[in-house]
Short mmCIF file of C-alpha atoms in Angstrom, two decimals:
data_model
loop_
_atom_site.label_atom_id
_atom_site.label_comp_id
_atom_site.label_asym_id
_atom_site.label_seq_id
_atom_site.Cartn_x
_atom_site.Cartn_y
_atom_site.Cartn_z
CA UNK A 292 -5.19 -18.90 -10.53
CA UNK A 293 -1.20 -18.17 -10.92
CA UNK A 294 0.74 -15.05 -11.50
CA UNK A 295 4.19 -14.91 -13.11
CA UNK A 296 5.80 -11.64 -13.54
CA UNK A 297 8.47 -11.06 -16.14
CA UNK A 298 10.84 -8.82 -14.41
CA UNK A 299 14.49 -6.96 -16.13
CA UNK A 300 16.43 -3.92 -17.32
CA UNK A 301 14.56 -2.32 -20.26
CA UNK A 302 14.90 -3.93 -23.27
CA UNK A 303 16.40 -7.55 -22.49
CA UNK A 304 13.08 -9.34 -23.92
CA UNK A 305 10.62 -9.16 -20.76
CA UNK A 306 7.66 -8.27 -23.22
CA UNK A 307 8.52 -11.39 -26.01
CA UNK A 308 9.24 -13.63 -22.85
CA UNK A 309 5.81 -13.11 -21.49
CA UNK A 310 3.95 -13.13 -24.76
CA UNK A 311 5.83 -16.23 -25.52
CA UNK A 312 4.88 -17.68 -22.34
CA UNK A 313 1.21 -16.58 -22.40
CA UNK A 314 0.88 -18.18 -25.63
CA UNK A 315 2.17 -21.40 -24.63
CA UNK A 316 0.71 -21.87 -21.27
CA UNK A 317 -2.88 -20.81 -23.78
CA UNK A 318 -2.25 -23.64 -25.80
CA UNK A 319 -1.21 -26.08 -23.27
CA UNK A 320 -5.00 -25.63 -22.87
CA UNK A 321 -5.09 -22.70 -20.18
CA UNK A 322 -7.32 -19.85 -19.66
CA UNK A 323 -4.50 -17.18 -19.95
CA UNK A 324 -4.36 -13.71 -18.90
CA UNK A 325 -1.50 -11.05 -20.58
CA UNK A 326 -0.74 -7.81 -18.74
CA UNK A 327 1.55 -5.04 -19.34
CA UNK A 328 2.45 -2.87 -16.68
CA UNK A 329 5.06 -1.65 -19.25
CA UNK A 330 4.43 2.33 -19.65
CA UNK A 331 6.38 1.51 -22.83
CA UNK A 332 3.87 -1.02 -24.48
CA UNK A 333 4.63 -4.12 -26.58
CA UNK A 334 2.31 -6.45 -26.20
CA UNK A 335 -0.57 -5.28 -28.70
CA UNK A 336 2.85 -4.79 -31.56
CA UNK A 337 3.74 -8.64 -30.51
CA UNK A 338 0.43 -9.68 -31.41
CA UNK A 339 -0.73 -6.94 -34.05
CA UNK A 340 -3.63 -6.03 -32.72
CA UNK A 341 -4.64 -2.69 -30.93
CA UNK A 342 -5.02 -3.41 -26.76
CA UNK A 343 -6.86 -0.98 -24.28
CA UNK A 344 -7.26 -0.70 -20.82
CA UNK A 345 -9.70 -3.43 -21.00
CA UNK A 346 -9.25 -6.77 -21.55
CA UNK A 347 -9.16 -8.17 -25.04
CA UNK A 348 -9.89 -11.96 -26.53
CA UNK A 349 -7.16 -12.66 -29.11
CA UNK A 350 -9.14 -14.41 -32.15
CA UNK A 351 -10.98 -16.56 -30.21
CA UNK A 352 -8.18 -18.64 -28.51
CA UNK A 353 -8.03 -19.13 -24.68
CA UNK A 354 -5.72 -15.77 -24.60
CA UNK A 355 -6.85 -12.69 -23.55
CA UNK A 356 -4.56 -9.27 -23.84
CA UNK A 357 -4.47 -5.92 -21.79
CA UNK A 358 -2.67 -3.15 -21.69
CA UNK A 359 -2.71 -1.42 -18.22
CA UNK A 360 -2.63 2.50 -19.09
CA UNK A 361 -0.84 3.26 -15.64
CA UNK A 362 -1.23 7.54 -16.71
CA UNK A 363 -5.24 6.28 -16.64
CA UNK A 364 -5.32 4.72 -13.72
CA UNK A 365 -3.18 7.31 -11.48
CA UNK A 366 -5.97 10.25 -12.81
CA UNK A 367 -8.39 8.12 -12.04
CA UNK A 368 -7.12 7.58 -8.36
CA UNK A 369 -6.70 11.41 -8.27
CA UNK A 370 -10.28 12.08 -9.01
CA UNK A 371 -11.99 9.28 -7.20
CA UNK A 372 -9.45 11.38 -3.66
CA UNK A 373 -10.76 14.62 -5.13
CA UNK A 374 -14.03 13.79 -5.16
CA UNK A 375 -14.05 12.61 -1.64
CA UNK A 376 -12.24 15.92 -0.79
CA UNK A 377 -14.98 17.78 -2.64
CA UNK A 378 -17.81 16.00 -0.32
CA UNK A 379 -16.08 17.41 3.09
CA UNK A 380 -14.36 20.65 1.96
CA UNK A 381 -17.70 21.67 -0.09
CA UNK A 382 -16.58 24.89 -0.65
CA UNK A 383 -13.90 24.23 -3.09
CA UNK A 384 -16.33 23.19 -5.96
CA UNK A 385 -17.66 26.72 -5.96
CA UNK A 386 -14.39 27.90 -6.11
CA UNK A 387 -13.94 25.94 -8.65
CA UNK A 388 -9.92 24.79 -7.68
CA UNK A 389 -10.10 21.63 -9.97
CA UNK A 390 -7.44 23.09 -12.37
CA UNK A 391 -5.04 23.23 -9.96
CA UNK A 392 -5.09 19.83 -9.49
CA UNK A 393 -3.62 18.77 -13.00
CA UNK A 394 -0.72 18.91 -11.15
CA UNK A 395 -1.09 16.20 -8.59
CA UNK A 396 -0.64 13.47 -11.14
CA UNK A 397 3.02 13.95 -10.89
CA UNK A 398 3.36 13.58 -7.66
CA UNK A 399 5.72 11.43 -6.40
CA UNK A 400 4.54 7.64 -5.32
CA UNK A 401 1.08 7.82 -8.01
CA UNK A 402 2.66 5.92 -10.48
CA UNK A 403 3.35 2.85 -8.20
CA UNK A 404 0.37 3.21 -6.22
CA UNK A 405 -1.64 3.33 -9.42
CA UNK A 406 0.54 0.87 -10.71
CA UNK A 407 -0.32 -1.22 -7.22
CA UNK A 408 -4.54 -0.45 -7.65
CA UNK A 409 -4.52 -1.99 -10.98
CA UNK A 410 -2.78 -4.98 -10.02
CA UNK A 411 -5.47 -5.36 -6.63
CA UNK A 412 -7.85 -4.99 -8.85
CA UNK A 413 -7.03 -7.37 -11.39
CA UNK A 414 -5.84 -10.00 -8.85
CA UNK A 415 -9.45 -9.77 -7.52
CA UNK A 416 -11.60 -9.50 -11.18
CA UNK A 417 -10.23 -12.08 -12.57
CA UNK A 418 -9.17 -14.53 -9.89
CA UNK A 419 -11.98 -16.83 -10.95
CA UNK A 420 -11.29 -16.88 -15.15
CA UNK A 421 -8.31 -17.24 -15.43
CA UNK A 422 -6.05 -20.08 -14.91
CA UNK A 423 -2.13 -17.74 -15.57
CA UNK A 424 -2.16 -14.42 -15.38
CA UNK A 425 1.59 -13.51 -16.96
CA UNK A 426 2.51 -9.79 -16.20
CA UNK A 427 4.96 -7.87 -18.25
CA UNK A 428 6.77 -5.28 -16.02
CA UNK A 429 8.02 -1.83 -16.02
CA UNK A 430 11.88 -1.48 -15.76
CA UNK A 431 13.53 -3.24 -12.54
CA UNK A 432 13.76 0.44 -10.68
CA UNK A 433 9.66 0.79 -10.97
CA UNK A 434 8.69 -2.49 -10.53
CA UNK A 435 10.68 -3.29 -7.29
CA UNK A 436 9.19 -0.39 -5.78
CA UNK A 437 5.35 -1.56 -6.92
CA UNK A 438 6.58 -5.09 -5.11
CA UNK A 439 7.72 -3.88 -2.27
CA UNK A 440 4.29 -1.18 -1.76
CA UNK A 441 1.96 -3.76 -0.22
CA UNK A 442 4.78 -4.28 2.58
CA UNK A 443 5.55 -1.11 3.06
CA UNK A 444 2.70 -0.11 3.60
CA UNK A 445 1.36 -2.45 6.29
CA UNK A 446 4.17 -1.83 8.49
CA UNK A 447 2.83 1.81 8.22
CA UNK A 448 -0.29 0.71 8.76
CA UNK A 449 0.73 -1.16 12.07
CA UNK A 450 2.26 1.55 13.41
CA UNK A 451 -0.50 3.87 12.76
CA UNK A 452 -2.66 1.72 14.32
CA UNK A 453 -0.73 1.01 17.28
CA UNK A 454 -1.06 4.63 17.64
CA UNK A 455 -4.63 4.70 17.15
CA UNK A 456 -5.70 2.28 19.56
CA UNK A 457 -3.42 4.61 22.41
CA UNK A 458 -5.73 6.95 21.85
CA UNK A 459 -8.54 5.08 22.22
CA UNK A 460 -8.17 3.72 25.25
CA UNK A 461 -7.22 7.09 26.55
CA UNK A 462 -10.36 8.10 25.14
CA UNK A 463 -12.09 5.41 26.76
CA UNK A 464 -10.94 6.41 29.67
CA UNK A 465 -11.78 9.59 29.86
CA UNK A 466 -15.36 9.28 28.94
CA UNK A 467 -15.38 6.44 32.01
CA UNK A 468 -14.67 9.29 34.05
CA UNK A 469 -16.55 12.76 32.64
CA UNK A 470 -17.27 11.78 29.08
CA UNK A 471 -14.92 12.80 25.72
CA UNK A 472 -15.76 15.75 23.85
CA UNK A 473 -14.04 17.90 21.28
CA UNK A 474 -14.04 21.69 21.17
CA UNK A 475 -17.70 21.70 19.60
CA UNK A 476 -18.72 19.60 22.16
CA UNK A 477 -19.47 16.46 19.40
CA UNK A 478 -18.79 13.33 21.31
CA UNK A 479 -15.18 11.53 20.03
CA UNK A 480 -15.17 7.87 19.59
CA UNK A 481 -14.03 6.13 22.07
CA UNK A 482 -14.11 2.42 20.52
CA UNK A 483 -12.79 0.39 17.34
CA UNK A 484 -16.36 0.26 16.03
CA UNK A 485 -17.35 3.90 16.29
CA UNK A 486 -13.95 4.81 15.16
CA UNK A 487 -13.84 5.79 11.32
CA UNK A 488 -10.12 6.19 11.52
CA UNK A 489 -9.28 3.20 12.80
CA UNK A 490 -11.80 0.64 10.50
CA UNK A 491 -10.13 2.64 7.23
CA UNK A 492 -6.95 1.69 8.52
CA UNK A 493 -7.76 -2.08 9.29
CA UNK A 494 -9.84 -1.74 6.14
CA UNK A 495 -6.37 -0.66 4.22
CA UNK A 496 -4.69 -3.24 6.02
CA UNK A 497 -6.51 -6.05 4.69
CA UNK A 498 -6.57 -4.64 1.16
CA UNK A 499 -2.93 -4.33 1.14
CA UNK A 500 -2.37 -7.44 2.61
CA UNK A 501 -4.49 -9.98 0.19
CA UNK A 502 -2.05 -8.29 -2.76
CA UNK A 503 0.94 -9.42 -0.46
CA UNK A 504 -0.43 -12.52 0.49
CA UNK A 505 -0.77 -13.35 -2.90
CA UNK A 506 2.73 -11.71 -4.74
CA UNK A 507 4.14 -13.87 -1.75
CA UNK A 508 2.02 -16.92 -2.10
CA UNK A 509 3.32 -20.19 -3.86
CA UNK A 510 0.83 -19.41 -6.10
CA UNK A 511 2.75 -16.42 -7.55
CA UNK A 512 6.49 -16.39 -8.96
CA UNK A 513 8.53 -13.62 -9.92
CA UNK A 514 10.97 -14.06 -13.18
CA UNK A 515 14.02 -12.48 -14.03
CA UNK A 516 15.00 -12.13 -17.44
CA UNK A 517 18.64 -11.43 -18.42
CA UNK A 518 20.63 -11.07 -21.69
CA UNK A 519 24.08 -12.49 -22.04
CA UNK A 520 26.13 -9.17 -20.70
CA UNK A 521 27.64 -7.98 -17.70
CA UNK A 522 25.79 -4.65 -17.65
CA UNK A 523 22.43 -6.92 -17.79
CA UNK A 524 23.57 -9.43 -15.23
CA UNK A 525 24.76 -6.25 -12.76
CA UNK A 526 20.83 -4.99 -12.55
CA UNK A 527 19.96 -8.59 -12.51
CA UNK A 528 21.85 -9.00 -9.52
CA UNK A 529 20.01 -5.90 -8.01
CA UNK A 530 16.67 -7.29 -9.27
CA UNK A 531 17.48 -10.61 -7.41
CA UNK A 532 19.00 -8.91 -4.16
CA UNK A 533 15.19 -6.82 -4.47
CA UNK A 534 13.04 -9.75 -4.50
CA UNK A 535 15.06 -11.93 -1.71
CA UNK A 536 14.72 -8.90 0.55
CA UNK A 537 11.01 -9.11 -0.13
CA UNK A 538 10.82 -12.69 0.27
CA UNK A 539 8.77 -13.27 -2.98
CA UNK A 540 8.91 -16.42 -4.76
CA UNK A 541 11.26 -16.70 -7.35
CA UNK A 542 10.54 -18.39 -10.60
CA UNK A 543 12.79 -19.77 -13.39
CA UNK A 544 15.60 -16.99 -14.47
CA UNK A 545 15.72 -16.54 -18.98
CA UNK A 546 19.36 -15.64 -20.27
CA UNK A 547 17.40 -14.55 -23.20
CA UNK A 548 18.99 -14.08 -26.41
CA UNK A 549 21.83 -16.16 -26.24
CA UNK A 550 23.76 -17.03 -28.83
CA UNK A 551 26.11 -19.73 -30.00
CA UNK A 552 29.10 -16.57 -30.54
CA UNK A 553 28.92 -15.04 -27.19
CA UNK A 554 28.88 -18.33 -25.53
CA UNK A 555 32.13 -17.46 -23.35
CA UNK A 556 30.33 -14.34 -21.81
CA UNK A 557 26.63 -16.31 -21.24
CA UNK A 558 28.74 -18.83 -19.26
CA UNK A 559 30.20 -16.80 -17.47
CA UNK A 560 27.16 -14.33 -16.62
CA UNK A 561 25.31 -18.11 -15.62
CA UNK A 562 28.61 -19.15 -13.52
CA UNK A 563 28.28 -15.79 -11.46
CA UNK A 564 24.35 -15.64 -10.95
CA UNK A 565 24.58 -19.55 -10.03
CA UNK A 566 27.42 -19.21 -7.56
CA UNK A 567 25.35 -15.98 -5.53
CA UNK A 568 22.30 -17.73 -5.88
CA UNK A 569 22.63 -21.55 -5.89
CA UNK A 570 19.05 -22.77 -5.91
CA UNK A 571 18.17 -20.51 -9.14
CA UNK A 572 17.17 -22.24 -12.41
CA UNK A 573 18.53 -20.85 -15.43
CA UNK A 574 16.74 -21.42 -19.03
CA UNK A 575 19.02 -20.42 -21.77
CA UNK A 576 16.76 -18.98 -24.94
CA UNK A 577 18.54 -18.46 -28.01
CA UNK A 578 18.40 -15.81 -30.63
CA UNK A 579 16.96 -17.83 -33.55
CA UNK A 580 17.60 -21.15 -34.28
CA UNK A 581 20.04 -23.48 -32.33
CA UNK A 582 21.76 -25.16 -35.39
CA UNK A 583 23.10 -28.35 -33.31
CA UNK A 584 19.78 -29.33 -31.95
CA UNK A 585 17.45 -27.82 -34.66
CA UNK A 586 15.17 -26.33 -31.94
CA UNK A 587 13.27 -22.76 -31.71
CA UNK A 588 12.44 -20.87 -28.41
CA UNK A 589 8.74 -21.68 -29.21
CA UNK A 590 9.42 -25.48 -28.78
CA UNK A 591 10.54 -25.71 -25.38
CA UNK A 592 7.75 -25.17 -22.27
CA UNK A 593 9.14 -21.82 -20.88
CA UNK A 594 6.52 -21.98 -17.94
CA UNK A 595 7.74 -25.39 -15.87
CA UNK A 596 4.20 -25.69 -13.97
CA UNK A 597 4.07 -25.00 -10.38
CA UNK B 40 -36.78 17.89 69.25
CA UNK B 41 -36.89 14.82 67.05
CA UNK B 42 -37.28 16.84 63.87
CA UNK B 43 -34.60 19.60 64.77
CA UNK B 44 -32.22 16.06 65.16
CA UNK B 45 -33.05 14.74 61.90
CA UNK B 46 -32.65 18.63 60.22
CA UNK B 47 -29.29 18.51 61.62
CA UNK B 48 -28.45 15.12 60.52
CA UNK B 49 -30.09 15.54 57.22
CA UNK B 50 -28.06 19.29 56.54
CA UNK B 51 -24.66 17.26 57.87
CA UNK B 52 -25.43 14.79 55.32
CA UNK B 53 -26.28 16.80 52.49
CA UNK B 54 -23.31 18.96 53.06
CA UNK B 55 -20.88 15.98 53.39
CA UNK B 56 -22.81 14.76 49.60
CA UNK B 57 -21.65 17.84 48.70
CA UNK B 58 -18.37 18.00 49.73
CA UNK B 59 -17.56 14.49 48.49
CA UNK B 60 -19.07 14.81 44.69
CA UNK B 61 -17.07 18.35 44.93
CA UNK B 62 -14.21 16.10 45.71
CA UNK B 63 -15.12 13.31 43.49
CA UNK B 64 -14.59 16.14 40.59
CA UNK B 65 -12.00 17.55 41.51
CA UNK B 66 -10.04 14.11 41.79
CA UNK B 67 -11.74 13.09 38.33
CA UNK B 68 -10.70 16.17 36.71
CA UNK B 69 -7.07 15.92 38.32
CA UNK B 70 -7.22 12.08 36.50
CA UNK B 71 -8.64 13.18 33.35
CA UNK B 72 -6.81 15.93 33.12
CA UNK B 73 -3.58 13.93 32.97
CA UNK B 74 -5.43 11.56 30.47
CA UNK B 75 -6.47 14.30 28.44
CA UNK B 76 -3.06 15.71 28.05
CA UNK B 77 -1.64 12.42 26.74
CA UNK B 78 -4.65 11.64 24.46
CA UNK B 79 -3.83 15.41 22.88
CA UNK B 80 -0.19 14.33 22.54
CA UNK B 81 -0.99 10.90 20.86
CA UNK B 82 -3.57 12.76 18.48
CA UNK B 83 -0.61 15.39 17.87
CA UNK B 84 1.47 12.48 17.43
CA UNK B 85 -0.75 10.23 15.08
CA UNK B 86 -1.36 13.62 12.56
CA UNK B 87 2.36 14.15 12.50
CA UNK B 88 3.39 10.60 11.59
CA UNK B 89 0.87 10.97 8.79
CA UNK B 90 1.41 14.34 7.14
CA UNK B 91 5.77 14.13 8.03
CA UNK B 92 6.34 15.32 4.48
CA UNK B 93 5.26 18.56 5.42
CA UNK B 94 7.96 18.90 7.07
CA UNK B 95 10.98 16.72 5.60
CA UNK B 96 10.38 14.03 7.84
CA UNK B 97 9.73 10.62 6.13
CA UNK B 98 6.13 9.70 6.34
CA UNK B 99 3.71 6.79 4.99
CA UNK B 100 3.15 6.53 1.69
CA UNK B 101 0.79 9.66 0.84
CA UNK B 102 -2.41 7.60 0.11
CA UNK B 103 -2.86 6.58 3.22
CA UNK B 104 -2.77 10.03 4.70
CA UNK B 105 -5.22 11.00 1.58
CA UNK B 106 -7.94 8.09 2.16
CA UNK B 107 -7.79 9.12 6.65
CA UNK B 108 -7.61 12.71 5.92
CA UNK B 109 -11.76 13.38 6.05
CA UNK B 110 -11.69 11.76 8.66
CA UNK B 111 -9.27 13.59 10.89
CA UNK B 112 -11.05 17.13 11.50
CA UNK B 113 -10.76 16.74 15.34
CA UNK B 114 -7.21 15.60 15.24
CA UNK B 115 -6.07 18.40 12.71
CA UNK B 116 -7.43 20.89 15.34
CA UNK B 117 -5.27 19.98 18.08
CA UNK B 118 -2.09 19.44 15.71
CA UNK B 119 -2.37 23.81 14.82
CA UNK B 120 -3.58 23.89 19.02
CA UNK B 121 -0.09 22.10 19.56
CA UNK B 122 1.58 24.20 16.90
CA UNK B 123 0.19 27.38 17.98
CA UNK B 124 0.93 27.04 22.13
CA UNK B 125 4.44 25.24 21.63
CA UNK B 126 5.93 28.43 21.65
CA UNK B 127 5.25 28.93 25.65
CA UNK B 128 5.71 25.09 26.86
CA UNK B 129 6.36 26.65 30.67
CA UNK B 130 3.09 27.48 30.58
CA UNK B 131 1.54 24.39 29.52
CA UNK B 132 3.93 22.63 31.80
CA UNK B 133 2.34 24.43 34.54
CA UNK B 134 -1.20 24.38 33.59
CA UNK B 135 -1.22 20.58 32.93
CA UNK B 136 0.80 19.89 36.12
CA UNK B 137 -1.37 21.84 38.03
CA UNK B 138 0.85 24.43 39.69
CA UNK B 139 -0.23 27.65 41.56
#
């Protein structure tokens, strides 16, 4: 299975780009995958048809659509923690605090690490039936910070358990010598198997780090799409600065809706991105019809296979 | 004769048993004490890294406080133990040093 996500400032064409591309890769006789991570959906109006949180089959082609509700999925983390917090604090469900929780799904960080849950999960669903899975972002701000999760998170993760083990092997010590205990008397753990702390963070770990072995895998590449302006080509430049700091795979860059009249300014949004970052293939897709060469967007391969 | 020998050899030896396990604690407990000190610090430590944003200091990205938080009754207890006795750190000084 391969990943491409269509990364950009709001509004530049990520969501036609990726449908586009979906639908080609589908007919070039793959089993294709559409997601929108896009709070702002498009995909279902691109193909007029009405998309959910579950996948959908688009009229019985090789294409299947979903829209990833990321509001959904962030209430749905919130009540899978609440539930757990129910189970050890058992005294708050006769007290009945649930509606004072409505609260928590504004919390800062649930949107990207709902946002980061989906995309776990649907990296492990549907690693098996699907040959392209093409994501359509959220705005560059968003979608840098979902990227950049997994890694964050694991260096956390390391330190925490660096910490961890410390105090297990003081622990360890000590019940060498008279035995650990805590104020009720309960024996502590002492090793990395008894120790629930420590096998929920390796646990994490691992979860976290199959999503980032895979965003950073050569299986995966990350595309920027770009209109013919300088305001576009400033965030671009962000965008691209975000994903080499990252060190994710970059895939082909779209100056999408180019056109003949505003050739001048495409050239020299092109010259600027190609002179930062040499190595980076450009595909110039025009607004309509490209009256030299007779050609529409639709008849060039947007996806170059890798 | 014989038997008053052996009751004295047999009382020296218990009391020496004595004395040494008395002295085997006491060094253990001097050790452990120590160890115990540091463990508390680390578990202080390990809470605070995780629940910073209580109090402005950058921590880890909430979830991963939320998913260890059942599981951290114990360490929770000596993070208010800290919190509550950090007021008189002579003291503790002194108690954990061992000074008369």
């Amino acid at each position: 299975m391969k990943t491409i996500f269509f990364t950009g400032k709001g509004g530049v064409g990520k969501s036609t780009l990726s449908a586009a591309a979906a639908w080609q890769l589908m007919e070039r006789g793959n089993r294709v995958l559409a997601v929108s991570f896009d709070p702002a959906h498009n995909l279902g109006d691109i193909y007029n048809i009405k998309l959910s949180h579950k996948k959908k089959r688009f009229k019985r082609t090789n294409l299947y659509l979903q829209e990833t509700d990321l509001e959904k999925s962030a209430s749905e983390y919130i009540k899978s923690n609440m539930d757990l917090l129910k189970q050890v604090y058992s005294y708050m469900s006769t007290l009945n605090f649930d509606s004072y929780f409505d609260i928590l799904k504004y919390s800062p960080g649930v949107e990207e690490y709902a946002a980061l849950t989906s995309l776990e999960k649907i990296l492990k669903e549907e690693k098996d039936n699907f040959d392209y899975i093409v994501f359509d972002t959220p705005p560059t701000g968003l979608t840098l910070r979902i990227l950049a999760l997994p890694q964050l998170t694991i260096s956390w993760i390391d330190r925490l358990i660096k910490i961890r083990k410390q105090i297990l092997e003081k622990r360890y010590t000590i019940h060498k010598l008279s035995g650990t205990y805590d104020e009720k008397g309960t024996k502590l753990a002492y090793t990395e198997e008894e120790d629930t702390v420590i096998q929920n963070l390796y646990n994490m770990k691992d979860r976290y780090k199959g999503v980032q072995d895979f965003i950073q895998g050569e299986n995966s590449r990350i595309s920027v799409v770009f209109n013919p302006d300088f305001l576009s080509l400033r965030e671009s430049q962000r965008l691209l600065e975000g994903i080499y700091d990252l060190n994710l795979p970059l895939g082909t860059a779209f100056n999408n809706k180019f056109t003949e009249e505003e050739l001048e300014v495409g050239n020299g949004v092109e010259k600027e991105l190609t002179k930062q970052y040499p190595d980076l293939t450009i595909e110039r897709v025009l607004l309509g019809k490209n009256k030299k060469t007779d050609t529409y967007i639709m008849d060039k391969d947007l996806i170059k296979s890798f | 004769m014989n038997g008053g020998k052996g009751g004295v050899f047999t009382r020296l030896f218990n009391y020496l048993r004595v004395f040494f396990s008395a002295m085997d604690k006491s060094h253990r407990s001097q050790v452990t004490g120590m160890t115990e000190f540091e463990q508390k610090e680390l578990e202080n430590l390990f809470v605070l890294l995780l629940m910073g944003s209580f109090m402005g200091v950058p921590s880890p990205p909430s979830f991963v406080a939320a998913e260890l938080l059942p599981h951290l009754e114990h360490e929770i207890k000596v993070l208010n133990e800290r919190a509550k006795d950090s007021f008189d750190t002579m003291a503790e000084m002194v108690g954990t040093f061992d000074i008369d």
